[in-house]
XYZ file of C-alpha atoms in Angstrom:
738
model
C -60.421 139.157 0.408
C -60.644 142.972 0.269
C -57.672 144.279 -1.673
C -56.199 140.904 -1.630
C -57.816 137.830 -3.115
C -60.883 137.764 -5.363
C -64.159 139.587 -4.922
C -66.717 137.338 -6.724
C -70.274 137.516 -6.157
C -71.878 134.748 -4.137
C -74.120 132.198 -5.469
C -76.875 130.035 -4.367
C -78.404 126.672 -5.084
C -81.439 124.095 -3.903
C -82.733 120.519 -4.094
C -85.887 118.655 -3.909
C -86.508 115.216 -3.045
C -89.143 113.464 -5.105
C -90.737 110.369 -3.703
C -92.867 107.528 -5.049
C -95.286 104.810 -4.090
C -95.355 101.696 -6.057
C -97.764 98.736 -5.923
C -96.484 95.277 -6.449
C -98.461 92.210 -7.591
C -97.040 88.881 -8.359
C -98.252 85.495 -8.729
C -97.325 82.749 -6.257
C -95.481 80.787 -8.817
C -93.326 83.848 -9.791
C -92.309 84.605 -6.246
C -90.835 81.135 -5.789
C -88.773 81.466 -8.781
C -85.636 83.659 -8.407
C -82.744 81.289 -8.993
C -82.612 79.729 -5.560
C -82.670 83.226 -3.854
C -85.991 82.250 -2.349
C -87.085 79.102 -0.322
C -88.879 76.364 -2.135
C -92.262 75.318 -0.798
C -93.865 71.920 -1.109
C -97.610 71.308 -1.255
C -97.461 69.860 2.179
C -95.865 72.930 3.617
C -98.527 75.149 1.901
C -101.290 73.037 3.302
C -99.889 73.403 6.792
C -99.618 77.072 6.568
C -102.471 78.129 4.197
C -100.698 81.527 3.708
C -97.415 81.607 1.935
C -94.812 84.019 3.371
C -91.688 84.949 1.630
C -88.402 83.935 3.088
C -86.230 86.689 1.375
C -85.069 89.993 2.943
C -86.743 93.010 1.431
C -86.128 96.635 2.473
C -88.782 99.282 2.258
C -87.414 101.396 -0.519
C -86.959 98.577 -2.883
C -90.705 98.582 -3.670
C -92.340 101.692 -2.148
C -91.337 104.784 -0.274
C -94.821 105.653 0.922
C -97.015 102.950 2.653
C -99.945 103.597 4.938
C -99.564 100.234 6.648
C -95.930 99.115 6.945
C -96.737 96.533 9.577
C -98.921 94.335 7.523
C -98.176 90.757 6.541
C -95.626 90.873 3.572
C -97.467 88.322 1.396
C -101.017 86.875 1.567
C -103.344 85.281 -0.871
C -107.122 86.021 -0.732
C -110.154 86.173 -2.736
C -111.523 89.555 -3.835
C -114.959 90.279 -2.527
C -115.307 87.308 -0.269
C -115.087 86.868 3.464
C -114.303 83.160 3.326
C -110.919 81.297 3.034
C -109.754 80.282 -0.409
C -108.884 76.703 -1.029
C -105.005 76.384 -1.326
C -105.344 74.786 -4.805
C -107.053 78.031 -5.958
C -104.898 80.257 -4.100
C -101.908 79.157 -5.981
C -103.099 80.849 -9.125
C -104.291 84.134 -7.523
C -102.276 87.366 -7.442
C -100.455 88.600 -4.299
C -100.278 92.143 -2.942
C -96.950 92.775 -1.515
C -96.215 95.432 1.172
C -92.787 95.623 2.819
C -91.473 96.338 6.318
C -88.015 96.829 7.561
C -85.925 93.716 7.804
C -83.494 95.133 10.337
C -80.727 95.015 7.858
C -80.000 98.665 8.399
C -81.377 102.061 7.318
C -83.142 102.399 3.981
C -80.997 102.752 0.885
C -80.931 106.195 -0.645
C -81.050 106.538 -4.389
C -77.331 107.523 -4.377
C -76.496 104.356 -2.472
C -78.510 102.136 -4.827
C -76.855 103.847 -7.771
C -73.420 103.136 -6.506
C -74.337 99.508 -5.819
C -75.577 99.027 -9.311
C -72.390 100.702 -10.708
C -70.315 98.159 -8.778
C -72.568 95.267 -9.853
C -72.186 96.311 -13.504
C -68.485 95.565 -13.296
C -67.779 92.607 -15.550
C -65.573 90.944 -12.955
C -68.145 91.251 -10.263
C -70.814 89.845 -12.603
C -68.570 86.839 -13.331
C -67.878 86.252 -9.680
C -71.576 86.300 -8.777
C -72.510 83.911 -11.583
C -69.903 81.357 -10.734
C -70.072 81.480 -6.937
C -72.242 79.308 -4.625
C -70.946 80.906 -1.398
C -70.771 84.596 -2.164
C -69.956 86.219 1.135
C -66.472 87.292 -0.037
C -67.913 88.789 -3.212
C -70.291 91.070 -1.174
C -67.593 92.027 1.154
C -65.692 93.213 -1.870
C -68.800 95.146 -2.942
C -69.166 96.608 0.543
C -65.427 97.689 0.453
C -65.924 99.439 -2.817
C -68.875 101.220 -1.446
C -66.932 102.407 1.530
C -64.385 103.916 -0.783
C -67.256 105.976 -2.090
C -68.214 107.083 1.339
C -71.210 104.610 1.725
C -71.202 102.516 4.831
C -72.955 99.122 4.220
C -72.022 95.709 5.380
C -71.832 92.705 3.173
C -75.272 91.400 4.279
C -76.990 94.701 3.514
C -75.306 94.607 0.046
C -76.511 90.988 -0.657
C -79.980 91.731 0.567
C -80.310 94.750 -1.718
C -78.887 92.767 -4.663
C -81.390 90.020 -4.106
C -84.257 92.474 -3.888
C -83.278 94.223 -7.155
C -83.170 90.950 -8.989
C -86.392 89.685 -7.439
C -88.327 92.744 -8.184
C -86.988 92.800 -11.767
C -87.847 89.089 -12.500
C -91.315 89.528 -10.923
C -92.069 92.563 -13.105
C -90.763 90.777 -16.204
C -93.446 88.257 -15.858
C -96.056 90.758 -14.615
C -95.294 92.944 -17.711
C -97.481 90.782 -19.775
C -100.558 92.079 -17.905
C -99.683 95.429 -16.497
C -97.615 97.140 -19.118
C -94.414 99.163 -18.685
C -92.367 97.954 -15.733
C -90.412 101.163 -15.605
C -93.504 102.726 -14.115
C -93.359 100.351 -11.205
C -89.640 99.777 -10.399
C -86.887 102.077 -9.677
C -83.641 101.465 -11.546
C -85.445 99.064 -13.981
C -83.328 100.058 -16.934
C -80.017 99.680 -15.108
C -80.898 96.244 -13.652
C -82.220 95.163 -17.174
C -78.904 96.204 -18.878
C -76.929 94.153 -16.317
C -78.954 91.092 -16.306
C -79.072 91.105 -20.123
C -75.318 91.674 -20.085
C -75.540 95.027 -21.822
C -73.386 98.132 -21.039
C -75.035 100.864 -19.088
C -75.593 103.681 -21.459
C -76.697 107.318 -20.897
C -80.204 106.130 -20.412
C -79.054 103.449 -18.058
C -78.750 105.898 -15.286
C -82.226 107.344 -15.351
C -82.290 106.347 -11.784
C -85.259 108.524 -10.895
C -87.202 107.587 -13.901
C -89.305 105.329 -11.869
C -88.895 106.797 -8.429
C -90.048 110.248 -9.508
C -93.373 108.940 -10.795
C -95.663 109.195 -7.855
C -98.333 106.509 -8.507
C -100.381 106.587 -5.443
C -103.319 104.480 -6.631
C -103.875 103.516 -3.094
C -102.134 101.372 -0.507
C -103.394 97.832 -0.443
C -103.754 96.482 3.181
C -104.109 92.759 4.065
C -106.191 91.379 6.842
C -105.101 87.807 7.257
C -107.829 87.177 9.830
C -110.832 87.814 7.591
C -109.118 87.138 4.264
C -110.507 90.281 2.716
C -108.871 93.043 0.663
C -109.465 96.783 1.170
C -108.197 99.143 -1.528
C -108.237 102.892 -0.651
C -108.627 105.228 -3.563
C -108.278 109.059 -3.730
C -111.888 110.027 -3.150
C -113.755 107.081 -1.818
C -113.362 103.592 -0.575
C -114.473 100.794 -2.785
C -116.310 97.990 -0.951
C -115.464 94.416 -1.971
C -117.880 93.046 -4.544
C -119.183 89.583 -3.661
C -118.282 86.943 -6.212
C -118.783 83.315 -6.402
C -115.718 81.202 -6.146
C -116.169 80.024 -9.683
C -115.741 83.609 -10.786
C -112.431 84.203 -9.158
C -110.541 84.573 -12.283
C -112.912 87.221 -13.597
C -112.521 89.001 -10.302
C -108.804 89.066 -10.602
C -108.822 90.252 -14.205
C -111.334 93.031 -13.257
C -109.093 94.254 -10.512
C -106.083 94.230 -12.625
C -107.967 96.241 -15.343
C -109.077 98.687 -12.763
C -105.556 99.062 -11.244
C -104.105 99.636 -14.704
C -106.590 102.320 -15.600
C -105.923 104.154 -12.360
C -102.145 104.086 -13.038
C -102.513 105.456 -16.612
C -104.828 108.135 -15.369
C -102.435 109.397 -12.732
C -99.382 109.166 -14.852
C -100.616 110.585 -18.113
C -99.841 114.237 -16.964
C -96.203 113.228 -16.043
C -95.286 111.694 -19.450
C -93.018 114.538 -20.358
C -91.259 114.363 -17.067
C -90.692 110.611 -17.449
C -89.261 111.015 -20.936
C -86.857 113.647 -19.796
C -85.596 111.693 -16.929
C -84.876 108.641 -19.047
C -82.365 110.721 -20.722
C -80.291 111.160 -17.574
C -76.524 110.945 -18.078
C -74.348 107.974 -17.267
C -73.018 108.144 -13.716
C -69.257 108.428 -13.640
C -67.133 105.705 -12.153
C -65.494 107.090 -9.090
C -62.581 104.758 -9.306
C -59.561 106.965 -8.483
C -57.335 105.431 -11.124
C -59.672 106.393 -13.877
C -60.053 109.861 -12.413
C -56.356 110.526 -12.486
C -55.965 109.054 -15.944
C -58.346 111.702 -17.251
C -58.396 114.723 -14.959
C -60.663 116.704 -17.394
C -63.374 114.082 -16.848
C -63.520 114.546 -13.040
C -67.067 114.561 -11.795
C -67.863 114.548 -8.111
C -70.799 112.827 -6.540
C -70.427 113.563 -2.936
C -71.669 111.009 -0.223
C -73.897 113.405 1.341
C -75.009 115.314 -1.739
C -78.661 116.378 -1.883
C -81.125 114.032 -3.500
C -81.468 116.359 -6.461
C -78.009 115.260 -7.634
C -79.414 111.928 -8.763
C -81.698 113.792 -11.232
C -79.055 115.368 -13.186
C -79.665 115.134 -16.917
C -76.938 114.647 -19.468
C -74.766 117.648 -20.258
C -76.091 117.967 -23.822
C -79.712 117.957 -22.484
C -79.159 120.548 -19.656
C -81.478 123.494 -20.257
C -80.708 126.869 -18.718
C -83.299 128.883 -17.025
C -83.274 132.536 -16.250
C -80.084 134.294 -15.115
C -80.228 134.515 -11.323
C -77.130 136.536 -10.717
C -74.148 137.889 -12.480
C -70.809 138.776 -10.786
C -67.498 140.092 -12.010
C -66.145 136.655 -13.010
C -69.252 134.335 -13.275
C -72.960 134.056 -14.001
C -75.503 132.024 -12.266
C -78.452 130.293 -14.113
C -81.437 128.435 -12.895
C -81.812 124.763 -14.074
C -85.369 123.904 -14.869
C -84.595 120.219 -15.170
C -82.877 120.181 -11.803
C -85.103 122.117 -9.268
C -82.997 123.474 -6.452
C -79.720 123.618 -8.432
C -78.005 126.228 -10.376
C -75.260 126.408 -12.923
C -72.101 128.399 -12.027
C -70.798 129.668 -15.444
C -67.237 131.234 -15.306
C -66.229 134.139 -17.437
C -63.034 134.930 -19.323
C -62.479 137.949 -17.203
C -60.020 138.988 -14.467
C -60.545 141.895 -12.035
C -58.773 143.636 -9.176
C -59.735 146.321 -6.694
C -63.415 145.694 -6.807
C -63.298 145.847 -10.603
C -61.361 149.109 -10.737
C -59.097 147.138 -12.990
C -60.804 144.692 -15.363
C -59.548 142.834 -18.432
C -60.484 139.954 -20.610
C -58.183 136.854 -20.400
C -58.861 134.108 -22.906
C -59.282 130.732 -21.326
C -59.570 131.971 -17.692
C -63.159 130.496 -17.408
C -61.912 126.930 -17.971
C -58.901 127.427 -15.779
C -61.000 128.769 -12.900
C -63.567 126.093 -13.278
C -60.934 123.342 -13.237
C -59.333 124.836 -10.117
C -62.619 125.193 -8.303
C -63.851 121.648 -9.260
C -60.626 119.945 -8.050
C -60.541 121.914 -4.772
C -64.173 121.262 -3.966
C -63.676 117.631 -4.809
C -60.731 117.383 -2.460
C -62.707 119.062 0.440
C -65.791 116.908 -0.185
C -63.780 113.646 -0.157
C -62.257 114.766 3.041
C -65.617 115.317 4.634
C -66.051 119.046 4.413
C -69.639 120.030 3.708
C -69.893 122.084 0.465
C -72.499 123.173 -1.995
C -70.674 121.660 -4.946
C -72.458 118.918 -6.864
C -70.267 118.188 -9.881
C -68.351 119.611 -12.778
C -70.704 120.081 -15.744
C -68.435 121.375 -18.509
C -64.994 122.947 -19.087
C -66.396 126.334 -17.890
C -69.267 125.508 -15.526
C -70.177 123.333 -12.576
C -73.486 122.577 -10.815
C -74.101 123.519 -7.174
C -76.913 123.136 -4.659
C -78.984 126.165 -4.050
C -77.868 128.151 -1.064
C -78.648 131.562 0.404
C -75.340 133.270 0.647
C -74.068 134.879 3.816
C -72.524 138.283 2.784
C -69.278 137.807 4.665
C -65.822 136.954 3.276
C -63.819 134.735 5.600
C -60.047 135.295 5.270
C -57.547 132.895 6.924
C -53.873 133.960 6.883
C -50.668 132.082 7.671
C -48.316 134.776 6.600
C -48.822 138.575 7.038
C -48.794 140.287 3.654
C -51.126 142.426 1.437
C -53.844 144.588 3.007
C -53.102 143.171 6.457
C -49.763 145.124 6.526
C -51.715 148.372 5.641
C -54.164 147.828 8.409
C -51.651 146.791 10.954
C -48.584 149.232 10.624
C -45.502 147.895 12.336
C -46.002 144.254 11.323
C -43.370 143.193 8.869
C -44.243 141.117 5.836
C -43.604 137.420 6.470
C -44.770 137.369 10.014
C -46.378 133.971 10.583
C -49.531 133.331 12.510
C -49.908 130.303 14.827
C -52.682 129.262 14.669
C -53.743 130.896 11.327
C -55.427 134.320 11.770
C -59.094 134.599 10.826
C -60.530 137.864 9.630
C -64.079 138.790 8.331
C -65.136 141.441 5.683
C -68.710 142.356 4.989
C -69.444 142.324 1.243
C -70.110 145.778 0.208
C -68.464 147.174 -2.920
C -69.548 150.722 -2.236
C -67.772 150.640 1.159
C -64.782 148.655 -0.176
C -65.694 145.531 1.856
C -65.162 146.847 5.455
C -63.684 144.512 8.015
C -66.138 143.283 10.625
C -65.884 141.703 14.034
C -67.799 138.686 15.255
C -69.983 140.902 17.291
C -71.064 143.002 14.184
C -72.029 139.801 12.329
C -74.119 138.589 15.309
C -75.756 142.043 15.806
C -76.644 142.110 12.118
C -79.126 139.352 12.830
C -78.891 137.808 9.447
C -81.440 135.227 8.632
C -81.016 132.991 5.576
C -83.176 129.935 4.493
C -84.820 130.140 7.874
C -81.503 129.945 9.841
C -80.623 132.955 12.020
C -76.910 133.732 12.155
C -75.981 133.819 15.831
C -72.975 132.973 17.995
C -73.089 129.220 17.087
C -73.186 129.887 13.315
C -70.317 132.423 13.540
C -68.237 129.942 15.469
C -68.915 127.139 13.063
C -67.892 129.372 10.171
C -64.716 130.453 11.940
C -63.709 126.899 12.871
C -64.522 125.677 9.357
C -62.464 128.452 7.755
C -59.449 127.401 9.781
C -59.978 123.656 9.069
C -60.378 124.252 5.167
C -57.296 126.384 5.106
C -55.151 123.807 7.008
C -56.432 121.006 4.682
C -55.442 122.988 1.549
C -52.161 124.143 3.155
C -51.257 120.571 3.844
C -52.285 119.490 0.375
C -50.034 122.026 -1.294
C -46.949 121.100 0.641
C -46.070 118.011 -1.512
C -46.045 120.425 -4.416
C -43.482 122.476 -2.479
C -45.872 125.413 -2.513
C -46.828 127.649 0.367
C -50.497 128.625 0.846
C -50.159 132.114 2.283
C -53.816 133.078 2.755
C -57.327 132.079 1.563
C -60.703 133.735 1.077
C -63.966 131.722 1.299
C -67.679 132.335 1.584
C -70.506 130.273 3.182
C -74.086 129.830 2.361
C -77.171 128.130 3.974
C -78.387 125.121 2.090
C -82.030 125.731 1.599
C -82.730 121.972 1.694
C -80.780 120.968 4.724
C -80.759 124.318 6.547
C -77.063 123.836 7.269
C -74.103 126.055 6.697
C -71.892 124.821 3.823
C -68.793 126.059 1.985
C -70.163 127.785 -1.219
C -69.233 130.012 -4.110
C -65.785 129.217 -5.576
C -62.209 128.657 -4.633
C -59.973 129.340 -7.562
C -56.701 131.288 -8.245
C -58.493 134.542 -7.349
C -59.186 133.178 -3.814
C -55.688 132.632 -2.377
C -51.948 133.535 -2.475
C -49.587 130.724 -3.483
C -45.853 131.088 -3.212
C -43.733 128.219 -4.738
C -40.822 127.279 -2.433
C -42.310 129.953 -0.070
C -40.747 132.729 -2.278
C -43.048 135.679 -2.864
C -41.178 136.694 -6.029
C -42.528 133.364 -7.608
C -46.136 134.043 -6.784
C -48.612 132.249 -8.996
C -51.907 133.771 -7.851
C -53.919 136.795 -8.904
C -51.516 139.064 -7.053
C -49.357 138.815 -10.076
C -52.171 140.700 -11.952
C -52.678 143.173 -9.185
C -49.007 143.987 -9.113
C -48.928 144.977 -12.839
C -48.115 148.633 -13.413
C -49.469 148.483 -16.829
C -51.675 145.811 -18.470
C -50.297 144.746 -21.785
C -50.932 141.637 -23.914
C -47.563 140.272 -22.914
C -48.321 140.943 -19.211
C -51.653 139.125 -19.502
C -50.033 136.172 -21.123
C -47.624 136.046 -18.072
C -50.570 136.103 -15.731
C -52.362 133.399 -17.743
C -49.295 131.163 -17.578
C -49.412 131.518 -13.782
C -53.083 130.534 -13.659
C -52.381 127.490 -15.885
C -49.519 126.464 -13.638
C -51.892 126.391 -10.684
C -54.643 124.577 -12.601
C -52.215 121.855 -13.759
C -50.948 121.273 -10.101
C -54.249 121.515 -8.355
C -55.279 118.197 -10.036
C -52.195 116.683 -8.311
C -53.908 117.513 -4.915
C -56.275 114.718 -5.475
C -53.402 112.168 -5.517
C -50.732 111.095 -3.204
C -47.397 109.199 -3.784
C -47.393 107.960 -0.168
C -48.297 104.349 0.409
C -49.349 102.641 3.591
C -51.368 99.783 4.945
C -52.661 98.267 8.162
C -52.095 94.552 8.819
C -54.415 93.183 11.625
C -53.071 90.002 13.192
C -55.645 88.041 15.164
C -54.896 85.213 17.454
C -57.920 83.223 16.621
C -60.595 83.253 14.069
C -63.063 83.935 16.793
C -61.729 87.481 16.831
C -62.824 88.131 13.174
C -65.798 90.316 13.990
C -63.600 92.603 16.097
C -60.917 92.788 13.358
C -63.631 93.560 10.714
C -64.490 96.684 12.574
C -60.901 97.802 12.351
C -60.888 97.176 8.746
C -64.085 99.053 8.130
C -62.759 102.076 10.183
C -59.580 101.965 8.004
C -61.638 102.230 4.827
C -63.058 105.545 6.042
C -59.560 106.983 6.018
C -58.795 105.348 2.586
C -56.201 103.099 4.212
C -55.856 99.409 2.844
C -56.277 96.865 5.540
C -55.445 93.150 5.460
C -56.550 90.424 8.048
C -54.258 87.580 9.052
C -54.597 84.813 11.643
C -51.560 83.759 13.687
C -50.671 82.901 17.282
C -47.450 84.076 18.908
C -47.914 81.373 21.641
C -48.768 78.457 19.387
C -46.863 79.333 16.222
C -44.252 82.096 16.871
C -42.156 81.036 13.799
C -45.214 81.676 11.540
C -45.920 84.872 13.228
C -42.367 86.156 12.502
C -42.560 84.816 8.958
C -45.722 86.871 8.390
C -44.003 89.868 9.846
C -41.055 89.404 7.461
C -43.388 89.111 4.518
C -44.763 92.641 5.198
C -41.391 94.133 5.976
C -39.931 92.848 2.793
C -42.045 94.679 0.142
C -41.057 98.172 1.436
C -44.715 99.458 2.053
C -45.003 101.403 5.306
C -47.131 99.153 7.544
C -48.898 99.552 10.984
C -49.431 96.214 12.715
C -52.514 95.828 14.909
C -52.487 92.898 17.412
C -55.773 91.417 18.284
C -55.480 88.708 20.859
C -57.750 87.920 23.807
C -56.795 86.297 27.179
C -52.996 86.470 27.241
C -51.827 88.854 24.539
C -48.535 87.545 23.129
C -49.010 88.985 19.630
C -48.384 92.566 20.444
C -45.257 92.249 22.622
C -43.723 89.614 20.256
C -44.356 91.861 17.143
C -43.041 94.973 18.957
C -39.862 93.215 20.091
C -39.157 92.035 16.398
C -39.981 94.806 14.144
C -39.252 98.474 13.719
C -42.743 99.142 12.346
C -45.427 100.621 14.642
C -47.558 98.001 16.651
C -50.739 98.743 18.461
C -52.648 96.428 20.707
C -56.407 96.239 20.339
C -57.555 93.234 22.488
C -61.118 92.035 22.237
C -61.830 91.958 26.068
C -64.563 89.816 27.476
C -66.864 90.956 30.225
C -65.859 88.079 32.550
C -62.000 88.297 32.299
C -61.422 91.703 30.709
C -60.012 93.474 33.736
C -57.446 90.681 34.122
C -56.660 90.063 30.476
C -55.897 93.629 29.550
C -52.717 93.646 31.777
C -50.986 91.411 29.216
C -51.309 94.373 26.809
C -50.361 96.985 29.352
C -47.434 95.534 31.343
C -44.657 94.926 28.826
C -40.978 94.030 29.251
C -38.423 96.901 28.860
C -37.464 97.747 25.319
C -40.993 97.173 23.907
C -43.378 99.835 22.883
C -46.844 98.953 21.642
C -49.639 101.225 22.899
C -52.999 99.751 23.665
C -56.497 100.937 22.601
C -59.675 98.992 23.373
C -61.653 100.644 20.509
C -61.414 99.042 16.965
C -62.045 102.631 15.574
C -59.361 103.981 17.812
C -56.794 101.509 16.400
C -57.675 102.559 12.827
C -57.370 106.177 13.776
C -53.988 105.619 15.391
C -52.765 104.140 12.151
C -54.317 107.043 10.126
C -52.492 109.588 12.348
C -49.170 107.879 11.564
C -49.825 107.725 7.777
C -51.297 111.246 7.889
C -47.771 112.511 8.613
C -46.782 111.843 4.948
C -50.237 111.482 3.274
C -52.174 114.652 2.822
C -55.315 112.817 1.861
C -55.467 110.727 5.039
C -54.508 113.891 7.042
C -57.393 115.859 5.449
C -59.933 113.184 6.576
C -58.619 113.293 10.035
C -58.823 116.987 10.201
C -62.351 117.010 8.684
C -63.448 114.428 11.340
C -62.268 116.687 14.049
C -64.199 119.650 12.566
C -67.407 117.653 12.135
C -67.263 116.208 15.669
C -66.791 119.847 16.921
C -69.628 121.032 14.898
C -72.002 118.335 15.988
C -71.254 119.180 19.680
C -71.844 122.843 19.082
C -75.172 122.279 17.450
C -76.193 119.840 20.125
C -75.436 122.369 22.776
C -77.417 125.061 20.929
C -80.508 122.739 20.690
C -80.257 121.833 24.359
C -80.124 125.547 25.357
C -83.163 126.284 23.102
C -85.103 123.593 24.712
C -84.074 124.708 28.160
C -85.018 128.351 27.419
């Protein structure tokens, strides 16, 4: 902020989504093979159907992301170049062309989601559980829970389906490999699945997740016409008509087709050999397990749930090549990344400045300190749900960010009046507190000393970045986001007994998504921090600004302040507060309702346990369960789920000092009558009622958020994102009307 916090140049960053089309061919005997995952077919059944159809669930992206005919029959057998049916005995030995359509198991899996699933699958414990289990629902529920902790919302059925698809495709290609060559050219994540199934650790090359998917092999989509039993293969320039063959020459026809297909694949892929080799060297994905992150803060790497697809392409740190210098500011440099189109490297400098570089000094180690601070702050905000350009920490002094076109406005949020605000507002005493926080805007212009601007000036400037015109809606979004970001960081510093006085941030427009995101950096140049609320203990860059004379001793004092902040900013990612939700259901028939509560709790990072007990039929057991959770000292919110006559909520409320909330699963027939058992309570009882499972989870989160800044941050971010979505919907509606 002008005259206050830092004045770094903005940066920008971009991503590209590379897609692929793969063609799958497998023999009939191969498809029926995958360890019981697929239905076994008898000769009698084959004779009855003539065309074998798979019984497994397959989602589109497990085989191909581009298909001209997604509605065709998944599997069929037919003779090349003939219009007649093939006897079933011969068809058994012929190849199959597989195309895939949606199974209804949910939206397609993104590369980041599949990568997270494989990472969990690679866990030795998970592998042992999968190998030794015959009924594996609980295992995939655990996998779904772990995915939810990473911000990926998938149920256990979707996880099991994807797991089966990966195994199926891998095993099919293993056998097909004898005829068609390198399976990596036909299957995404081949190396990773290969390591798991061979019980080998995932190495750096084991995360070349785009090694297959980036190879666009559009030989032609194969369409199947089950009525005429003919095959049509579209090529780039022409359409090859089927060649009539005698039935006795069927094997020759198949071999000819396979040879032709292989030649086409090699022709298309030859020019992409270097790209493929580079992508095979992709770095190992970091485990996002919070315990490991805290054990080694220097190894923190963030893979955001909503990060651009380009994040998946990141090569290993040792292989990262720098392109030309895009920009250079007072405290950082920005480089293109040839291996990561659409991304830039933000390289910090060992330099500290004040007064628009009127004062400038070299401070050894500042680059690493600033990079650590920025990486931790952006990780905290991303995990909370704030949209940022941050991709991940790359090294001690640099991080990777998505490409943005920067909006040349500094947004300042103040809780306490100090610094330049006092000069611009005579009569206001230092220490005056703003409720709500005060928002100010400054146009970035060093020559004019960053003049303060109003909302009207920003709108009238008619800025346009990455195709997005900055109007009233965009200004409102940035203003509301600035306040939310400040409040999240303010709440996060409170457990450290440190007051966040003010904050300066910048926004950019993501050139890929065309949305406004938090960009640039947030380091110790960007805020004022007062331990115990005492200005004399300030630990931010103001301690450098206040120096009357810069001496080596004075710079060491400033450096110690910066190190103090960098050490404690890592603690913002942790919380000492504990908490859990215990859902008590009156009957197992209420399980689906309770699972929704548990799923919603996971989005807030709150552990949730499900129990079955009836206050009518077993009150002694209900009270025993209550005492079990009261005895271990972990703060608990009880959610009572009981249909018909709700006795659980009132009984629990009358016998525990812990919060209790009713969430009855009402039926359409008796819901209006049943709900009164949750609403009309005897005196001395207090258990509120919400009909929404998500509402029950949010109620618990609001309770825990009072003492847990991580939960509170997610709640605050949800509020912001809901507000932004409504604002954008209103803008689109008005544009359509006009």
